[in-house]
XYZ file of C-alpha atoms in Angstrom:
485
model
C 4.637 -2.642 32.225
C 3.087 -0.536 29.472
C 3.428 -2.068 26.005
C 5.096 0.354 23.600
C 5.597 -0.450 19.920
C 6.998 1.675 17.139
C 6.923 2.013 13.387
C 10.235 3.419 12.186
C 10.242 3.951 8.406
C 12.900 5.659 6.329
C 11.539 8.597 4.282
C 12.783 7.278 0.945
C 9.558 7.417 -1.080
C 5.997 6.172 -0.924
C 5.060 3.749 1.822
C 5.146 0.277 0.321
C 2.828 -2.567 1.247
C 5.313 -4.420 3.443
C 6.026 -1.284 5.423
C 2.346 -0.529 5.896
C 1.771 -4.075 7.141
C 4.558 -3.600 9.710
C 2.899 -0.384 10.864
C -0.475 -2.119 11.067
C 0.808 -5.045 13.134
C 2.717 -2.718 15.473
C -0.439 -0.638 15.891
C -2.656 -3.683 16.458
C -0.307 -5.265 18.986
C -0.164 -2.034 20.980
C -3.933 -1.533 20.932
C -4.680 -5.176 21.752
C -2.481 -4.839 24.832
C -3.666 -1.387 25.917
C -0.340 0.164 24.977
C 1.110 3.000 22.906
C 2.001 3.098 19.202
C 4.890 5.408 18.287
C 6.026 6.764 14.914
C 9.731 7.460 14.485
C 11.327 8.685 11.263
C 14.710 7.078 10.598
C 16.448 9.472 8.225
C 20.107 8.779 8.947
C 20.706 7.445 5.418
C 20.979 10.962 4.024
C 21.737 9.919 0.434
C 18.405 8.096 -0.003
C 16.106 10.751 1.448
C 13.168 11.862 -0.710
C 11.496 15.247 -0.304
C 7.956 15.075 1.100
C 8.347 11.375 1.965
C 7.818 12.039 5.675
C 4.592 13.901 4.902
C 3.444 10.928 2.822
C 4.080 8.648 5.810
C 2.088 10.898 8.147
C -0.779 11.133 5.657
C -0.871 7.410 4.920
C -1.045 6.418 8.575
C -3.797 8.932 9.253
C -5.751 7.945 6.116
C -5.688 4.303 7.177
C -6.673 5.087 10.765
C -3.335 4.029 12.264
C -3.229 6.948 14.662
C 0.054 7.077 16.545
C 0.184 8.220 20.154
C 3.598 9.858 19.788
C 5.460 11.034 16.711
C 7.189 13.889 14.891
C 4.048 15.880 14.163
C 2.152 15.103 17.360
C 4.955 15.208 19.933
C 5.449 13.122 23.047
C 7.712 12.964 26.082
C 10.455 10.934 24.368
C 11.057 13.149 21.333
C 12.399 14.337 19.039
C 10.975 11.540 16.877
C 13.116 12.240 13.803
C 16.578 10.697 14.025
C 18.388 13.555 12.290
C 17.095 15.821 15.076
C 18.601 13.414 17.629
C 22.070 13.441 16.066
C 23.814 14.749 19.194
C 22.359 11.939 21.312
C 24.109 9.053 19.586
C 27.725 10.194 19.868
C 27.915 9.812 23.626
C 26.577 6.250 23.457
C 29.080 5.388 20.741
C 31.849 6.760 22.968
C 30.497 4.781 25.922
C 30.600 1.603 23.832
C 34.243 2.376 22.994
C 35.042 2.789 26.692
C 33.436 -0.573 27.445
C 35.306 -2.362 24.686
C 32.148 -3.036 22.676
C 33.211 -0.638 19.899
C 36.387 0.956 18.561
C 37.657 3.787 16.391
C 38.390 2.920 12.784
C 40.590 5.253 10.724
C 40.818 3.067 7.618
C 40.708 4.992 4.344
C 38.368 4.213 1.479
C 41.408 3.010 -0.452
C 42.391 0.484 2.214
C 38.829 -0.818 2.478
C 38.569 -1.086 -1.321
C 41.807 -3.057 -1.400
C 40.577 -5.360 1.352
C 37.313 -5.897 -0.518
C 39.202 -6.643 -3.740
C 41.444 -9.156 -1.971
C 38.403 -10.926 -0.526
C 36.896 -11.193 -4.019
C 40.145 -12.620 -5.396
C 40.245 -15.190 -2.596
C 36.587 -16.085 -3.076
C 35.751 -14.897 0.434
C 32.848 -12.701 1.541
C 34.062 -9.262 2.526
C 34.404 -8.731 6.234
C 36.321 -5.989 8.003
C 39.532 -7.394 9.458
C 39.554 -5.511 12.812
C 42.737 -3.730 11.701
C 42.111 -0.627 13.801
C 41.224 -2.648 16.881
C 44.967 -3.226 17.235
C 45.765 0.472 17.615
C 47.122 1.522 21.004
C 45.397 4.272 23.006
C 48.314 6.567 22.180
C 48.005 5.906 18.437
C 44.274 6.523 18.594
C 44.692 9.814 20.454
C 47.399 10.936 18.049
C 45.062 10.394 15.089
C 42.171 12.110 16.835
C 44.363 15.120 17.667
C 45.472 15.263 14.018
C 41.882 15.362 12.837
C 42.087 12.078 10.922
C 38.560 11.103 9.809
C 37.154 8.103 11.637
C 34.137 5.928 12.140
C 33.208 3.896 15.182
C 32.728 0.177 14.611
C 31.033 -2.424 16.762
C 33.449 -4.944 18.261
C 31.794 -8.307 17.658
C 33.316 -11.200 19.638
C 35.351 -13.398 17.311
C 34.140 -16.628 18.887
C 30.975 -18.072 20.380
C 27.378 -17.433 19.399
C 24.519 -15.123 20.292
C 20.964 -16.371 20.875
C 17.685 -14.577 21.365
C 14.006 -15.513 21.368
C 11.569 -14.222 18.779
C 7.812 -14.370 19.446
C 7.165 -15.778 15.960
C 10.286 -17.727 15.014
C 11.342 -18.968 18.454
C 15.002 -19.160 19.432
C 17.386 -17.702 16.871
C 21.117 -18.419 17.165
C 23.799 -16.756 15.066
C 27.510 -17.599 15.281
C 29.458 -14.473 16.183
C 31.862 -15.276 13.351
C 28.991 -14.642 10.896
C 28.583 -11.064 12.096
C 30.704 -8.148 10.927
C 32.083 -5.209 12.853
C 29.557 -2.854 11.317
C 29.905 0.898 11.513
C 27.910 2.439 14.363
C 28.848 6.097 13.907
C 29.792 7.489 10.493
C 32.513 10.036 9.814
C 29.886 12.784 9.413
C 28.655 12.168 12.947
C 25.428 10.469 11.863
C 24.651 7.079 13.370
C 23.903 4.047 11.251
C 20.736 2.048 11.760
C 22.750 -0.417 13.849
C 23.328 2.123 16.615
C 20.378 4.473 16.212
C 17.639 1.851 16.416
C 19.074 0.446 19.657
C 19.555 3.831 21.317
C 16.169 5.133 20.228
C 14.260 1.997 21.176
C 15.828 2.116 24.629
C 15.299 5.831 25.229
C 11.743 5.671 23.901
C 11.046 2.676 26.165
C 9.997 0.404 23.303
C 8.992 -2.943 24.758
C 8.253 -4.873 21.556
C 10.156 -4.413 18.306
C 8.010 -5.457 15.337
C 9.757 -5.479 11.959
C 10.506 -7.500 8.827
C 12.267 -10.835 8.726
C 15.283 -9.236 7.027
C 16.388 -8.173 10.523
C 16.052 -11.646 12.043
C 19.722 -12.612 11.639
C 21.135 -9.152 12.450
C 19.235 -8.761 15.721
C 21.942 -10.573 17.754
C 24.437 -7.782 17.055
C 21.875 -5.248 18.292
C 21.421 -7.303 21.425
C 25.195 -7.231 22.015
C 24.870 -3.431 22.139
C 21.997 -3.614 24.638
C 24.037 -5.936 26.825
C 27.177 -3.817 26.544
C 25.223 -0.784 27.793
C 23.434 -2.806 30.523
C 20.044 -2.138 28.958
C 17.009 -4.415 28.910
C 16.565 -6.184 25.585
C 13.065 -5.727 24.080
C 10.828 -8.527 22.875
C 11.023 -9.226 19.151
C 8.318 -9.994 16.611
C 9.763 -10.525 13.148
C 7.318 -10.715 10.268
C 7.375 -13.056 7.246
C 8.120 -11.427 3.898
C 5.422 -10.245 1.508
C 6.157 -11.790 -1.882
C 5.262 -10.660 -5.393
C 5.280 -14.353 -6.330
C 6.951 -17.546 -5.101
C 10.388 -16.252 -6.035
C 10.534 -12.482 -5.515
C 9.745 -10.186 -2.596
C 7.603 -7.109 -2.994
C 9.997 -4.185 -3.044
C 9.568 -0.472 -3.598
C 13.121 -0.432 -4.960
C 11.929 -2.708 -7.752
C 8.852 -0.651 -8.564
C 6.197 -2.703 -6.785
C 3.036 -0.841 -5.957
C 2.903 1.364 -2.907
C -0.143 2.266 -0.835
C -0.448 5.522 -2.775
C -0.336 3.616 -6.083
C -3.293 1.475 -5.039
C -5.250 4.514 -3.883
C -4.667 6.154 -7.279
C -5.924 2.978 -8.969
C -9.218 3.289 -7.136
C -8.758 0.978 -4.173
C -10.326 2.004 -0.871
C -8.053 2.697 2.065
C -9.856 0.383 4.478
C -9.943 -2.434 1.920
C -6.176 -2.201 1.470
C -5.642 -2.237 5.224
C -8.013 -5.180 5.688
C -6.241 -7.147 2.963
C -2.703 -6.564 4.195
C -3.782 -7.548 7.719
C -4.260 -11.045 6.298
C -0.842 -11.117 4.605
C 0.943 -13.327 7.100
C -1.685 -13.374 9.857
C -4.715 -15.610 10.218
C -7.590 -14.932 12.612
C -8.830 -17.665 14.918
C -11.915 -18.139 12.722
C -12.420 -17.783 8.966
C -13.508 -14.138 9.035
C -12.059 -12.092 6.168
C -13.756 -8.697 6.319
C -12.669 -6.663 9.353
C -13.115 -3.106 10.486
C -10.073 -1.637 12.211
C -11.672 -1.941 15.686
C -12.455 -5.592 14.899
C -8.818 -6.155 13.943
C -7.700 -4.530 17.191
C -9.826 -7.052 19.075
C -8.954 -10.124 16.979
C -5.213 -9.645 16.419
C -2.939 -12.106 18.176
C 0.748 -12.830 17.581
C -0.003 -16.558 17.622
C -1.777 -16.084 14.286
C 1.352 -14.756 12.531
C 2.764 -17.269 10.092
C 6.437 -18.082 9.596
C 5.839 -18.639 5.892
C 6.023 -15.933 3.210
C 2.749 -14.301 2.176
C 1.944 -13.954 -1.531
C 0.417 -10.622 -2.529
C -2.613 -11.590 -4.626
C -3.977 -8.560 -6.489
C -7.086 -10.507 -7.521
C -7.914 -11.219 -3.883
C -7.414 -7.549 -3.087
C -9.780 -6.642 -5.943
C -12.406 -9.009 -4.573
C -12.099 -7.469 -1.121
C -12.158 -3.947 -2.541
C -15.370 -4.774 -4.405
C -16.913 -5.937 -1.132
C -16.005 -2.609 0.473
C -17.368 -0.643 -2.481
C -20.689 -2.478 -2.307
C -20.928 -1.806 1.413
C -20.687 1.978 0.969
C -23.786 4.065 1.471
C -25.021 5.881 -1.631
C -23.847 9.181 -0.197
C -20.360 7.887 0.641
C -20.028 6.184 -2.737
C -20.877 9.366 -4.643
C -18.388 11.335 -2.537
C -15.578 8.833 -3.189
C -16.502 8.350 -6.845
C -16.816 12.050 -7.686
C -13.236 12.481 -9.026
C -13.854 9.509 -11.336
C -17.295 10.760 -12.397
C -15.684 14.060 -13.356
C -13.258 12.269 -15.682
C -16.157 10.945 -17.770
C -19.207 13.168 -17.350
C -20.417 16.500 -16.057
C -21.856 15.380 -12.686
C -24.294 18.290 -12.644
C -26.003 17.003 -15.780
C -26.710 13.445 -14.669
C -28.696 11.596 -12.033
C -25.798 10.448 -9.816
C -27.938 8.349 -7.438
C -29.233 6.364 -10.432
C -25.726 5.967 -11.873
C -24.593 4.819 -8.441
C -27.293 2.154 -8.277
C -26.237 0.934 -11.721
C -22.472 0.797 -11.308
C -21.754 0.362 -7.583
C -22.560 -3.393 -7.565
C -20.424 -3.934 -10.694
C -17.182 -2.245 -9.650
C -14.001 -3.817 -8.338
C -12.000 -0.573 -8.264
C -13.121 3.025 -8.607
C -10.935 3.797 -11.605
C -13.207 1.529 -13.681
C -15.837 4.273 -13.489
C -14.647 6.558 -16.331
C -14.512 3.723 -18.857
C -17.992 2.577 -17.880
C -19.529 6.053 -18.166
C -17.693 7.805 -20.991
C -20.431 6.861 -23.479
C -22.867 9.088 -21.562
C -20.995 12.239 -22.496
C -20.069 11.202 -26.036
C -21.508 8.549 -28.328
C -18.556 6.487 -29.550
C -18.286 5.503 -33.175
C -19.427 1.894 -33.554
C -19.936 -0.757 -36.209
C -23.411 -2.040 -37.039
C -22.167 -5.573 -36.318
C -22.847 -4.584 -32.714
C -26.549 -5.003 -33.520
C -26.104 -8.742 -34.074
C -27.184 -10.802 -31.046
C -27.819 -14.439 -31.818
C -29.364 -15.367 -28.477
C -31.841 -12.485 -28.590
C -32.488 -13.063 -32.293
C -31.482 -9.523 -33.170
C -29.954 -8.554 -36.524
C -29.204 -5.159 -38.087
C -32.348 -5.594 -40.177
C -34.615 -6.220 -37.179
C -32.815 -3.528 -35.195
C -33.685 -0.956 -37.851
C -37.359 -1.938 -37.719
C -37.598 -1.685 -33.944
C -35.623 1.558 -33.651
C -38.013 3.139 -36.135
C -40.902 1.945 -33.978
C -39.361 3.168 -30.725
C -38.382 6.638 -31.915
C -41.862 8.250 -32.181
C -43.027 6.590 -28.971
C -40.141 8.128 -27.018
C -40.468 11.430 -28.848
C -44.130 11.809 -27.951
C -43.965 10.837 -24.271
C -45.614 13.536 -22.120
C -42.966 13.009 -19.424
C -39.518 11.557 -20.046
C -39.223 9.745 -16.718
C -37.712 6.348 -16.108
C -41.089 4.790 -15.303
C -42.741 6.414 -18.345
C -39.998 5.131 -20.648
C -40.304 1.655 -19.152
C -44.098 1.498 -19.534
C -43.963 2.844 -23.097
C -41.317 0.331 -24.200
C -43.132 -2.590 -22.591
C -46.348 -1.536 -24.336
C -44.468 -1.398 -27.649
C -43.017 -4.882 -27.082
C -46.515 -6.190 -26.500
C -47.879 -4.369 -29.554
C -45.116 -5.783 -31.789
C -45.479 -9.287 -30.355
C -41.758 -9.655 -29.670
C -39.552 -10.423 -26.667
C -38.191 -7.614 -24.496
C -34.609 -8.093 -25.659
C -35.515 -7.789 -29.342
C -36.429 -4.182 -28.725
C -34.295 -3.211 -25.734
C -31.006 -4.668 -27.019
C -30.836 -2.611 -30.246
C -32.150 0.402 -28.357
C -29.316 0.072 -25.831
C -26.747 -0.240 -28.657
C -28.096 2.877 -30.370
C -28.073 4.828 -27.107
C -24.607 3.737 -25.923
C -22.595 2.557 -28.936
C -20.884 0.005 -26.668
C -21.352 -3.746 -26.156
C -21.529 -3.570 -22.347
C -23.092 -0.862 -20.218
C -24.105 -0.369 -16.612
C -27.874 -0.477 -16.850
C -30.074 -1.172 -19.816
C -31.789 0.859 -22.511
C -34.445 2.316 -20.234
C -31.984 3.650 -17.621
C -29.621 4.973 -20.314
C -32.414 6.761 -22.177
C -33.519 8.438 -18.969
C -29.943 9.445 -18.032
C -29.344 10.952 -21.469
C -32.581 12.878 -21.517
C -35.112 13.076 -24.337
C -33.112 15.280 -26.739
C -29.846 13.309 -26.581
C -31.607 9.933 -26.565
C -33.600 10.770 -29.688
C -30.490 12.172 -31.399
C -28.614 8.922 -30.778
C -31.512 6.800 -32.019
C -31.575 8.909 -35.177
C -27.832 8.257 -35.578
C -28.434 4.539 -35.166
C -31.208 4.532 -37.749
C -29.007 6.384 -40.254
C -26.096 3.992 -39.669
C -28.326 0.992 -40.307
C -30.031 2.545 -43.326
C -26.682 3.464 -44.911
C -25.248 -0.009 -44.341
C -28.328 -1.997 -45.394
C -29.062 -0.166 -48.635
């Protein structure tokens, strides 16, 4: 039997972290078992649809390398793969369920349902449909159908007994039938609800393993009742533990928690995000933490999925992202960093390989780049207190002396190369009989106007070029002279 898994998101916005993890695990399980990974768009909740959301889903899966074997934009023999394009399929199965007694027509008005809900609230009971329309005779049903009375089709859950199934993570799950409601299967507009559509589609698309969030753990028995009523094989189930914002609250796109796209915009790398979420609820057999996607395909095993909630730790993600950034080749780093370079500097005017060597080891996320480099394009206004450095024994007074010494040396260099600047400054340190930092610290402050920079005075002077470097030293000298008079 060929293993077939699916990822079936609703196009209601950006793909959130929990959804991407579900896609990843479904992909990994299929690949580990030599099977197929299918993408299906579940857009039957028409009121919540968001324009372009399906395109975002396609793009996200492709960007992360989760290439699906069948799907809306790639085709396959079991399409269409968008539920709204399958609308005509579901009606006949709803009618078949009615014929078999597993579902029934419901003609209740919104007013009657509202009254029933209100009565339940007054009685302190949880709302549950009362099977009122199940009592209608075939003649009464036909009369209403002939009259064009709006209807839905509801699942007929047995009033007594219990339903049990086995989950590959949580083991046997038993739910009393009395806890389940006669949910709507087919709405009055002819669209199916999730309850019907996911069962019909999974069967017709020959899905062998359903991988989804734990929120479906207790509702799966009612889906299985539909499989059994239609004499269909029930798939295997793998329900996943929730991804939590903290110990008390789940991550949720409805509550504004970050999506995959949000993290990309913040400067996280796609493969770092994927690597991190792979470990949200799954542990490899060893202690390995950094995985390529092919390595995950090889290592993934359902036995490593935890039953416990996983806490989304942004600091751990930052650490992992930094590891991925450091592992990039210089060429790949410059390509990825270019949009961030452009926010701070004119890339054509600076030595990008040198900047890369200075900042790549120091970054956690790419959007830190503009803040670290802005001083190169414009000297910020700064206070002369920045020239104080107790450990290096630097004061504004000593800084003024050493900047005056450094200025003519840099001005008169035959070549303004990094090595020439270095040798000239080291010779000046020796001539003055001081420590390196007593010269290079105030020089760095004058050149950058900031307390922390990627690289030191020598690299910054070279990046700025002779004219700009000398101009900034002149500014520093004037600042100190004006303040120390």
